């Protein structure tokens, strides 16, 4: 299996664009599905919230009605006018009975049947024994004394009888804490009778309780200055109000008689049922049965949940499971939501609930409809997406073909270029970027071909210049060799001449000395000439010998002069050749400079071609290789030109040194020629001297 990097550009682009389109389509489908799910979930949640809000509002309204009933009963149980209207007639009836007994005794006293004291004692005993409300209700008697009255008779606290009722503990009437017995007197003196509300201990089976709210009715018995009274404890009125409230709420129904209210207290750890209209057996029962553990995942006791919600906020909603009544009986546990509200004065929790399984059923139905709608929508979207995907891939394939075909042509052209064929052109005449690139590459190859032709011409010129340089160099070497040979010959001849001149100088010096001596002898010893004839002959023989040697040396000197002159001429010729070689080398250097310029331009052109190939990207790699090879060739040409220039510069320097040396040698030869000429002249002058001497000697 080929590597991904070896795939064609068209295949890569088609795969890339196809994957991109598929990812986009899948993303859009995913987003659409998510949006549908979110919208459906939002709608369902909104519907559920609205339905639950309606249900909760209805529950709240129903409970508020029941709550108002209880609150009204409680308010009435605390309202004195209500208590007077509700219980006043009973209290009056009781006092009427007691008063009728007193009236009988008053008539008995008036008729003289008994004394006032006896009559009052009989009345006190009779009233003390009167009880009502299961023995809790009683009647007392006090007088109208000032500033505080006195207790005449109290059936439950006989120790008070005869006591002045000024103890501060009786200051329990109203906010200003007025003495309750003085209040009785004031009411009776004002109206003859009336109601007073105050605090008083309540008799119980265990004795007297703490002070409790009480409403009493008192009436003045003017004949005896007595005030008789009886009362009802407010808590009894509250109990009656509670019972009345329970009876009323027990009868309350809504929703076609299905909806009802229950009441439980706030007992801990489990509350008790105060009233349940459909299951009266629960009344008074502690609600700790595990069957009530139906709230939430942790299965909390639902009545405990009612208490917690009510104590936390005074009211609230609790959702739980509870069997639903049907025509066939109770169903399985169904979701139910109840609203509870705390009536704090009585520690009652009033609640009612409604089954919400119908809401769940509607939600499930809507959820199913939403899912089906979403499936239809997604299916249609998928179908449309597949069609669009196929169409997009077809269009993309056509577009990629239009894009990649020119690239394929360029790749094929680059193969020819990589093989060194610079005659091929890219056949594409578009006006887009690829067309521009093709045109630029064609122009670059044309420029490269012209450059290579120029390089070939320059290379041929370099070869010719090199051959001329080699020939000139060889000729220079031959001339230098001849110069060296001639120089060595001249050196040897000069050395021999020097030796001969040295020997000649010695002989000349000896001759000069001898001549000097001879002159002296001639001047001093003229008389002895005859005796010196033999010596003169010997001297003449020596002179002849010197003359012969001098002649020989003269001839040698003349030959040496000729040789020196010939060497000088050859050196002059060598200098001329060196000057010509130097001119040729200068021409070669100029040609090398031209080659360097061509190489520099070639290098610049190859760099431009490489840049164009880099811009072409993958399509210009073949051309980039050729451009790189051309750049390397230009660099190699430049380097070789520099080396040749360096070598030629060294040759020119050596040639200049040789020329300078040859000029110096020529000058030396000229001086040698001059000196040797002078020696030859001297020898010429010396050569005839012996003959002169000899002639003179003969003459003498």
XYZ file of C-alpha atoms in Angstrom:
700
model
C 0.000 0.000 0.000
C 1.455 3.346 -1.039
C 2.111 6.086 1.480
C -0.218 9.020 1.763
C 2.628 11.316 0.739
C 2.889 9.372 -2.559
C -0.768 9.911 -3.454
C -1.662 12.239 -6.286
C -2.614 15.790 -5.423
C -6.060 15.294 -6.915
C -6.650 12.243 -4.725
C -5.396 14.085 -1.641
C -7.530 17.151 -2.320
C -10.574 15.031 -3.144
C -10.104 13.047 0.059
C -9.463 16.188 2.108
C -12.437 18.085 0.720
C -14.645 15.000 0.927
C -13.734 14.451 4.569
C -14.282 18.172 5.232
C -17.713 18.095 3.612
C -18.637 14.905 5.488
C -17.465 16.405 8.781
C -19.436 19.587 8.094
C -22.551 17.601 7.193
C -22.195 15.368 10.240
C -21.585 18.439 12.415
C -24.662 20.179 11.020
C -26.749 17.033 11.496
C -25.398 16.667 15.008
C -26.158 20.293 15.760
C -29.638 19.968 14.267
C -30.279 16.818 16.312
C -28.948 18.487 19.453
C -31.026 21.590 18.722
C -34.142 19.467 18.184
C -33.504 17.542 21.384
C -32.832 20.737 23.315
C -35.913 22.437 21.879
C -38.112 19.426 22.583
C -36.690 19.100 26.068
C -37.237 22.814 26.660
C -40.802 22.623 25.361
C -41.555 19.552 27.445
C -40.029 21.152 30.516
C -42.004 24.316 29.841
C -45.215 22.329 29.362
C -44.541 20.320 32.499
C -43.702 23.479 34.436
C -46.865 25.186 33.207
C -49.064 22.190 33.987
C -47.445 21.688 37.371
C -47.773 25.427 38.039
C -51.483 25.230 37.222
C -51.903 22.209 39.459
C -49.920 23.836 42.229
C -51.863 27.064 41.969
C -55.148 25.145 42.183
C -53.882 23.179 45.169
C -52.714 26.368 46.787
C -56.083 28.029 46.201
C -57.973 25.062 47.655
C -55.737 24.848 50.732
C -55.996 28.586 51.241
C -59.785 28.208 51.405
C -59.468 25.543 54.081
C -56.789 27.607 55.800
C -59.105 30.627 55.885
C -61.771 28.446 57.492
C -59.406 27.395 60.267
C -58.007 30.873 60.660
C -61.525 32.283 60.933
C -62.432 29.765 63.627
C -59.238 30.572 65.498
C -59.816 34.284 65.150
C -63.353 33.892 66.454
C -62.091 31.860 69.382
C -59.911 34.827 70.313
C -62.548 37.503 69.679
C -64.453 38.583 72.751
C -67.532 39.698 70.852
C -67.635 36.381 69.056
C -67.165 34.532 72.315
C -69.888 36.608 73.899
C -72.198 35.921 71.011
C -71.213 32.270 70.865
C -71.151 31.438 74.573
C -72.807 34.439 76.260
C -76.291 33.016 76.159
C -75.140 29.865 77.889
C -73.378 31.830 80.605
C -76.447 34.020 81.029
C -78.675 30.964 81.298
C -76.474 29.574 84.040
C -76.469 32.902 85.895
C -80.248 33.078 85.403
C -80.573 29.780 87.253
C -78.382 31.012 90.101
C -80.188 34.346 90.231
C -83.565 32.609 90.377
C -82.368 30.729 93.435
C -81.251 34.010 95.055
C -84.545 35.721 94.198
C -86.437 32.916 95.964
C -84.333 33.389 99.065
C -84.723 37.157 98.921
C -88.493 36.698 98.833
C -88.205 34.259 101.757
C -86.315 36.872 103.762
C -88.869 39.511 102.860
C -91.666 37.222 103.986
C -89.773 36.364 107.159
C -89.481 32.721 106.431
C -85.745 32.890 107.255
C -83.102 35.356 108.173
C -80.826 37.110 105.736
C -77.861 35.151 106.991
C -79.645 31.829 106.643
C -80.895 32.731 103.236
C -77.427 33.779 102.062
C -75.843 30.614 103.490
C -78.378 28.428 101.724
C -77.731 30.272 98.494
C -73.947 29.947 98.842
C -74.213 26.216 99.489
C -76.579 25.707 96.580
C -74.486 27.755 94.135
C -71.222 26.133 95.320
C -72.604 22.772 94.342
C -73.605 23.861 90.846
C -71.358 22.480 88.022
C -71.519 22.310 84.244
C -69.263 21.367 81.340
C -68.304 18.083 82.929
C -67.675 19.683 86.291
C -65.310 22.347 84.980
C -67.815 25.174 84.962
C -68.770 26.813 88.269
C -70.251 30.014 89.800
C -68.616 32.320 92.360
C -69.877 35.246 94.435
C -68.074 38.416 95.477
C -69.371 41.680 96.936
C -69.047 45.227 95.653
C -66.660 46.496 98.317
C -64.251 49.402 97.742
C -61.507 49.815 96.857
C -61.323 46.054 96.451
C -64.238 43.665 96.798
C -64.319 40.664 99.108
C -64.845 37.055 98.074
C -68.200 35.804 99.344
C -67.917 32.252 98.007
C -65.602 30.454 95.628
C -66.456 26.775 95.046
C -62.994 25.666 93.824
C -60.843 27.893 96.106
C -62.781 28.063 99.421
C -59.736 29.627 101.104
C -60.649 32.838 99.340
C -63.985 33.113 101.081
C -64.079 36.330 103.126
C -60.727 37.538 101.697
C -60.292 41.013 100.274
C -59.276 40.435 96.687
C -56.393 42.910 96.438
C -53.635 40.454 95.714
C -51.558 41.584 92.670
C -52.005 38.135 91.182
C -55.545 39.214 90.324
C -54.275 42.042 88.166
C -54.927 40.134 84.926
C -57.457 42.212 83.021
C -56.344 43.877 79.812
C -53.038 45.419 78.894
C -53.049 47.724 81.958
C -53.375 44.691 84.274
C -56.455 45.828 86.154
C -57.728 43.878 89.166
C -60.281 41.502 87.729
C -62.688 41.725 90.717
C -62.690 45.502 90.555
C -63.442 45.089 86.840
C -66.447 42.917 87.786
C -67.704 45.659 90.115
C -67.201 48.418 87.536
C -69.074 46.506 84.835
C -71.966 45.697 87.154
C -72.214 49.222 88.572
C -72.259 50.574 85.029
C -74.661 48.139 83.386
C -75.830 45.715 86.068
C -74.168 42.924 84.138
C -71.456 42.337 81.582
C -68.501 40.304 80.266
C -64.878 40.527 81.438
C -61.871 38.768 79.865
C -58.893 37.874 82.024
C -56.491 35.124 83.081
C -57.340 32.511 85.691
C -56.175 29.032 86.708
C -58.215 26.223 85.145
C -59.389 23.269 87.211
C -58.162 19.926 85.865
C -58.159 16.339 87.102
C -54.688 16.942 88.533
C -55.718 20.269 90.150
C -55.451 23.857 89.004
C -53.443 24.608 85.905
C -51.486 27.745 85.160
C -53.424 30.891 84.307
C -55.544 30.431 81.219
C -57.544 32.970 79.174
C -61.106 33.120 80.458
C -64.290 35.036 79.596
C -66.701 35.583 82.494
C -70.232 36.890 82.728
C -71.149 38.739 85.936
C -74.474 40.100 87.202
C -75.264 42.409 90.114
C -77.649 41.224 92.872
C -78.452 44.660 94.096
C -80.485 43.574 97.190
C -77.483 41.835 98.742
C -74.644 43.839 96.962
C -73.503 40.593 95.515
C -71.974 39.948 92.141
C -72.484 36.415 90.855
C -70.490 35.252 87.894
C -69.347 32.332 85.812
C -67.039 32.008 82.837
C -65.671 29.862 80.088
C -61.994 29.232 79.458
C -60.868 30.394 76.056
C -59.063 27.138 75.368
C -62.388 25.457 75.590
C -63.560 27.837 72.899
C -60.448 26.983 70.884
C -61.152 23.285 71.244
C -64.660 23.912 70.080
C -63.311 25.972 67.190
C -60.934 23.129 66.270
C -63.741 20.622 66.310
C -65.912 22.879 64.236
C -63.030 23.430 61.809
C -62.399 19.697 61.476
C -66.062 19.057 60.778
C -66.201 21.801 58.164
C -62.967 20.766 56.417
C -63.965 17.112 56.549
C -66.979 17.945 54.450
C -65.085 20.110 51.962
C -64.568 18.592 48.489
C -63.395 19.749 45.066
C -62.714 18.290 41.624
C -66.033 16.483 41.443
C -65.836 15.234 45.002
C -62.460 13.529 44.506
C -60.314 16.203 46.076
C -60.226 16.429 49.865
C -58.192 17.975 52.689
C -56.440 16.347 55.600
C -54.905 17.765 58.769
C -51.883 16.464 60.646
C -49.911 17.999 63.482
C -46.193 18.805 63.739
C -45.273 16.078 66.199
C -41.751 14.672 66.332
C -40.238 12.382 65.267
C -43.416 11.465 63.419
C -46.556 13.629 63.255
C -50.063 12.395 64.110
C -53.144 12.545 61.944
C -55.619 15.145 63.195
C -58.296 14.465 60.607
C -58.500 12.412 57.424
C -61.869 12.557 55.689
C -61.570 9.338 53.661
C -59.658 7.212 56.172
C -61.041 8.266 59.591
C -59.270 5.321 61.202
C -56.080 7.341 60.868
C -57.355 10.110 63.144
C -55.110 10.376 66.190
C -52.642 7.797 64.792
C -48.881 8.424 64.699
C -47.927 8.315 61.040
C -44.781 6.162 61.268
C -45.876 3.271 59.078
C -43.145 2.351 56.499
C -45.796 2.508 53.774
C -45.587 6.280 54.105
C -41.889 6.249 53.138
C -42.520 7.303 49.550
C -40.780 10.676 49.139
C -37.743 10.896 46.874
C -35.011 8.389 46.208
C -34.186 8.064 49.906
C -37.817 7.094 50.679
C -38.483 9.679 53.335
C -41.714 9.588 55.373
C -44.102 11.847 53.474
C -45.682 13.313 56.651
C -42.204 14.116 57.992
C -41.581 15.827 54.662
C -44.819 17.834 55.170
C -43.561 18.966 58.582
C -40.069 19.875 57.314
C -41.402 21.933 54.409
C -43.963 23.700 56.592
C -41.534 24.512 59.388
C -38.923 25.756 56.887
C -41.152 28.034 54.804
C -44.621 27.897 56.349
C -45.866 26.169 53.212
C -44.634 24.125 50.318
C -45.076 21.318 47.817
C -44.096 17.684 48.286
C -44.074 15.052 45.527
C -44.418 11.410 46.487
C -46.018 8.108 45.482
C -49.461 7.070 46.671
C -52.079 4.497 45.570
C -54.721 6.052 43.323
C -58.392 5.213 43.860
C -60.096 3.754 40.784
C -63.394 2.037 40.010
C -61.678 -1.313 40.551
C -60.136 -0.157 43.822
C -56.703 1.237 44.636
C -54.133 1.181 41.867
C -50.396 0.838 42.224
C -48.462 3.792 43.584
C -48.830 6.802 41.332
C -47.020 10.143 41.424
C -48.878 12.652 43.537
C -48.097 16.221 44.524
C -49.479 17.832 47.661
C -49.518 21.363 48.934
C -49.310 21.846 52.695
C -49.593 24.943 54.839
C -48.832 25.395 58.506
C -51.389 26.951 60.850
C -48.933 27.854 63.551
C -51.358 28.780 66.408
C -52.702 25.235 66.477
C -49.579 23.504 65.009
C -51.767 22.079 62.322
C -50.687 21.294 58.786
C -53.502 21.490 56.279
C -52.874 19.767 52.995
C -54.370 18.443 49.834
C -52.904 16.723 46.805
C -53.590 15.638 43.284
C -52.322 12.756 41.199
C -50.079 13.958 38.408
C -49.879 10.692 36.491
C -52.101 12.270 33.862
C -49.479 15.017 33.433
C -46.791 12.344 33.098
C -48.978 10.539 30.550
C -49.384 13.726 28.522
C -45.647 14.396 28.809
C -44.832 10.876 27.625
C -47.220 11.299 24.707
C -45.694 14.646 23.774
C -42.212 13.210 24.245
C -43.042 10.349 21.883
C -44.459 12.781 19.332
C -41.364 14.965 19.625
C -39.068 11.973 19.134
C -41.003 10.843 16.065
C -40.904 14.368 14.667
C -37.185 14.589 15.339
C -36.593 11.217 13.633
C -38.545 12.407 10.588
C -36.665 15.701 10.507
C -33.271 14.040 10.905
C -34.124 11.413 8.269
C -35.104 14.094 5.765
C -31.977 16.081 6.670
C -29.799 13.002 6.205
C -31.373 12.304 2.796
C -30.885 15.889 1.670
C -27.351 15.883 3.081
C -26.456 12.682 1.201
C -27.759 14.140 -2.073
C -25.933 17.407 -1.457
C -22.795 15.479 -0.474
C -22.831 13.469 -3.703
C -23.451 16.626 -5.737
C -20.693 18.442 -3.869
C -18.248 15.575 -4.471
C -19.085 15.521 -8.200
C -18.646 19.280 -8.496
C -15.476 19.050 -6.421
C -14.149 16.282 -8.679
C -14.730 18.437 -11.767
C -13.126 21.457 -10.120
C -10.142 19.411 -8.952
C -9.745 17.959 -12.442
C -9.612 21.473 -13.866
C -7.037 22.387 -11.214
C -4.898 19.230 -11.210
C -4.677 18.628 -15.000
C -2.414 21.680 -15.506
C -0.424 20.564 -12.490
C -0.078 17.085 -14.020
C 1.168 18.687 -17.248
C 3.679 20.686 -15.242
C 4.798 17.513 -13.420
C 5.272 15.728 -16.780
C 7.164 18.756 -18.091
C 9.349 18.721 -14.962
C 10.373 15.132 -15.809
C 11.716 16.340 -19.162
C 13.411 19.208 -17.372
C 14.960 16.825 -14.805
C 16.362 14.760 -17.710
C 18.012 17.911 -19.078
C 15.614 18.484 -21.944
C 15.169 22.253 -22.054
C 13.310 22.286 -25.369
C 9.899 21.284 -23.943
C 7.309 23.902 -22.980
C 4.299 23.779 -20.657
C 1.227 23.846 -22.864
C -1.226 25.804 -20.683
C -2.596 29.219 -21.564
C -4.690 30.099 -18.522
C -4.900 33.538 -16.923
C -4.975 32.252 -13.357
C -2.084 31.596 -11.002
C -1.183 28.286 -12.689
C -1.135 29.972 -16.095
C 1.110 32.715 -14.744
C 3.390 30.104 -13.162
C 3.540 28.118 -16.415
C 4.448 31.233 -18.393
C 7.119 32.200 -15.855
C 8.584 28.683 -15.874
C 8.699 28.651 -19.696
C 10.481 32.025 -19.678
C 12.838 30.806 -16.939
C 13.731 27.662 -18.943
C 14.285 29.787 -22.064
C 16.574 32.094 -20.085
C 18.334 29.068 -18.633
C 18.844 27.571 -22.072
C 20.304 30.864 -23.352
C 22.487 31.021 -20.283
C 23.779 27.495 -20.837
C 24.526 28.339 -24.479
C 26.436 31.392 -23.302
C 28.273 29.247 -20.786
C 29.205 26.802 -23.541
C 30.586 29.641 -25.697
C 32.462 31.013 -22.699
C 33.797 27.540 -21.933
C 35.060 27.179 -25.518
C 36.743 30.569 -25.250
C 38.225 29.476 -21.938
C 39.637 26.343 -23.616
C 41.183 28.376 -26.443
C 42.617 30.881 -23.984
C 43.911 28.023 -21.902
C 45.590 26.439 -24.933
C 47.164 29.781 -25.929
C 48.279 30.297 -22.363
C 49.808 26.810 -22.251
C 51.607 27.400 -25.569
C 52.868 30.791 -24.401
C 53.936 29.314 -21.127
C 55.827 26.498 -22.874
C 57.576 29.043 -25.155
C 58.418 31.137 -22.116
C 59.860 28.065 -20.410
C 62.010 27.306 -23.489
C 63.242 30.897 -23.645
C 63.935 30.944 -19.951
C 65.837 27.670 -20.350
C 67.925 29.202 -23.138
C 68.481 32.305 -21.043
C 69.597 30.137 -18.159
C 71.954 28.158 -20.452
C 73.400 31.314 -21.970
C 73.709 32.876 -18.573
C 75.593 29.838 -17.262
C 77.888 29.888 -20.342
C 78.528 33.591 -19.932
C 79.190 32.979 -16.267
C 81.785 30.308 -17.090
C 83.434 32.467 -19.760
C 83.493 35.465 -17.453
C 85.070 33.277 -14.802
C 87.762 32.096 -17.236
C 88.297 35.656 -18.463
C 88.636 36.812 -14.904
C 91.258 34.176 -14.243
C 93.115 35.091 -17.420
C 92.873 38.795 -16.636
C 94.200 38.055 -13.177
C 97.114 36.150 -14.660
C 97.640 38.920 -17.244
C 97.638 41.532 -14.536
C 100.323 39.652 -12.670
C 102.432 39.372 -15.770
C 101.877 43.008 -16.604
C 102.850 43.976 -13.096
C 105.967 41.862 -13.368
C 106.736 43.405 -16.753
C 106.165 46.851 -15.349
C 108.466 46.086 -12.474
C 111.067 44.711 -14.793
C 110.769 47.743 -17.103
C 111.084 50.034 -14.107
C 114.134 48.154 -13.004
C 115.432 48.239 -16.509
C 115.024 51.949 -16.787
C 116.796 52.393 -13.506
C 119.571 50.164 -14.665
C 119.686 52.020 -17.982
C 119.917 55.364 -16.209
C 122.276 54.179 -13.472
C 124.280 51.633 -15.302
C 124.594 52.817 -18.874
C 128.093 51.541 -18.796
C 126.982 48.043 -18.078
C 124.646 47.604 -21.109
C 127.036 45.344 -22.786
C 127.179 43.153 -19.739
C 123.396 42.954 -19.619
C 122.870 41.853 -23.190
C 122.201 38.329 -22.164
C 119.681 39.524 -19.611
C 117.979 41.751 -22.136
C 117.649 38.836 -24.492
C 116.049 36.830 -21.795
C 113.757 39.732 -21.009
C 112.855 40.099 -24.660
C 112.091 36.444 -24.785
C 109.787 36.949 -21.828
C 108.284 39.978 -23.465
C 107.678 37.978 -26.578
C 106.041 35.337 -24.518
C 103.852 37.964 -22.816
C 103.007 39.472 -26.160
C 101.932 36.075 -27.418
C 99.826 35.508 -24.361
C 98.393 38.998 -24.622
C 97.422 38.384 -28.205
C 95.758 35.155 -27.269
C 93.902 36.868 -24.426
C 92.978 39.665 -26.764
C 91.424 37.180 -29.143
C 89.603 35.523 -26.259
C 88.460 38.872 -25.053
C 87.099 39.752 -28.445
C 85.236 36.445 -28.554
C 83.917 37.148 -25.067
C 82.726 40.562 -26.240
C 80.923 38.923 -29.146
C 79.357 36.349 -26.821
C 78.243 39.039 -24.356
C 76.766 41.077 -27.187
C 74.953 37.983 -28.505
C 73.627 37.195 -24.956
C 72.437 40.777 -24.597
C 70.595 40.550 -27.912
C 69.013 37.267 -26.828
C 68.009 38.794 -23.492
C 66.478 41.720 -25.376
C 64.540 39.245 -27.523
C 63.479 37.383 -24.363
C 62.195 40.642 -22.819
C 60.177 41.332 -25.951
C 58.667 37.820 -25.775
C 57.923 38.299 -22.082
C 56.100 41.543 -22.871
C 54.056 39.741 -25.534
C 53.256 36.895 -23.096
C 52.195 39.463 -20.499
C 49.786 41.001 -23.005
C 48.351 37.553 -23.820
C 47.904 36.819 -20.131
C 46.088 40.161 -19.710
C 43.747 39.139 -22.537
C 43.162 35.803 -20.805
C 42.395 37.610 -17.541
C 39.867 39.793 -19.366
C 38.234 36.648 -20.782
C 38.159 35.103 -17.296
C 36.482 38.282 -15.974
C 33.862 37.865 -18.725
C 33.407 34.215 -17.675
C 33.024 35.314 -14.051
C 30.322 37.811 -15.088
C 28.512 35.088 -17.022
C 28.795 32.721 -14.039
C 27.485 35.426 -11.677
C 24.510 36.108 -13.947
C 23.951 32.360 -14.252
C 23.980 32.005 -10.480
C 21.510 34.933 -10.111
C 19.253 33.422 -12.781
C 19.372 30.009 -11.067
C 18.427 31.688 -7.775
C 15.449 33.403 -9.440
C 14.460 30.100 -11.018
C 14.686 28.384 -7.605
C 12.473 31.105 -6.085
C 9.900 30.656 -8.875
C 10.061 26.881 -8.325
C 9.527 27.391 -4.577
C 6.488 29.552 -5.353
C 5.194 26.716 -7.538
C 5.382 24.411 -4.543
C 5.104 20.729 -5.301
C 4.897 21.402 -9.046
C 8.229 23.213 -9.254
C 10.386 20.584 -7.542
C 11.777 19.197 -10.854
C 12.665 22.649 -12.088
C 14.161 23.459 -8.699
C 16.548 20.486 -9.097
C 17.682 21.749 -12.523
C 18.045 25.289 -11.192
C 20.141 23.961 -8.335
C 22.437 22.043 -10.741
C 22.835 25.180 -12.867
C 23.658 27.161 -9.738
C 26.290 24.558 -8.779
C 27.763 24.695 -12.327
C 27.901 28.500 -12.149
C 29.578 28.331 -8.769
C 32.074 25.734 -10.060
C 32.787 27.948 -13.122
C 33.311 30.941 -10.861
C 35.605 28.916 -8.590
C 37.671 27.553 -11.512
C 37.876 31.038 -13.040
C 39.153 32.331 -9.724
C 41.758 29.527 -9.604
C 42.835 30.213 -13.231
C 43.013 33.936 -12.461
C 45.155 33.157 -9.423
C 47.470 30.904 -11.437
C 47.714 33.455 -14.257
C 48.382 36.205 -11.767
C 51.235 34.097 -10.367
C 52.526 33.434 -13.878
C 52.342 37.142 -14.710
C 54.235 37.927 -11.527
C 56.929 35.345 -12.360
C 57.088 36.619 -15.956
C 57.502 40.179 -14.680
C 60.241 38.974 -12.343
C 61.901 37.169 -15.280
C 61.608 40.305 -17.413
C 63.133 42.420 -14.633
C 65.893 39.838 -14.181
C 66.540 39.710 -17.939
C 66.811 43.503 -18.059
C 69.253 43.429 -15.164
C 71.193 40.655 -16.895
C 71.237 42.629 -20.139
C 72.574 45.637 -18.253
C 75.224 43.426 -16.680
C 76.111 42.073 -20.124
C 76.425 45.642 -21.400
C 78.818 46.511 -18.556
C 80.734 43.272 -19.189
C 80.924 44.194 -22.853
C 82.235 47.632 -21.911
C 84.805 46.287 -19.411
C 85.909 43.512 -21.728
C 86.256 46.084 -24.527
C 88.465 48.183 -22.307
C 90.533 45.093 -21.420
C 90.776 44.242 -25.119
C 91.899 47.794 -25.829
C 94.501 47.560 -23.093
C 95.712 44.237 -24.424
C 95.852 45.791 -27.884
C 98.045 48.529 -26.508
C 100.152 46.015 -24.592
C 100.608 43.717 -27.567
C 102.867 46.009 -29.700
C 105.057 47.101 -26.735
C 107.421 44.141 -26.897
C 107.986 44.749 -30.595
C 108.781 48.379 -29.875
C 111.207 47.350 -27.178
C 112.678 44.793 -29.417
C 113.088 47.298 -32.213
C 114.581 49.797 -29.820
C 116.913 47.167 -28.577
C 117.926 46.341 -32.096
C 118.369 50.005 -32.838
C 120.642 50.469 -29.953
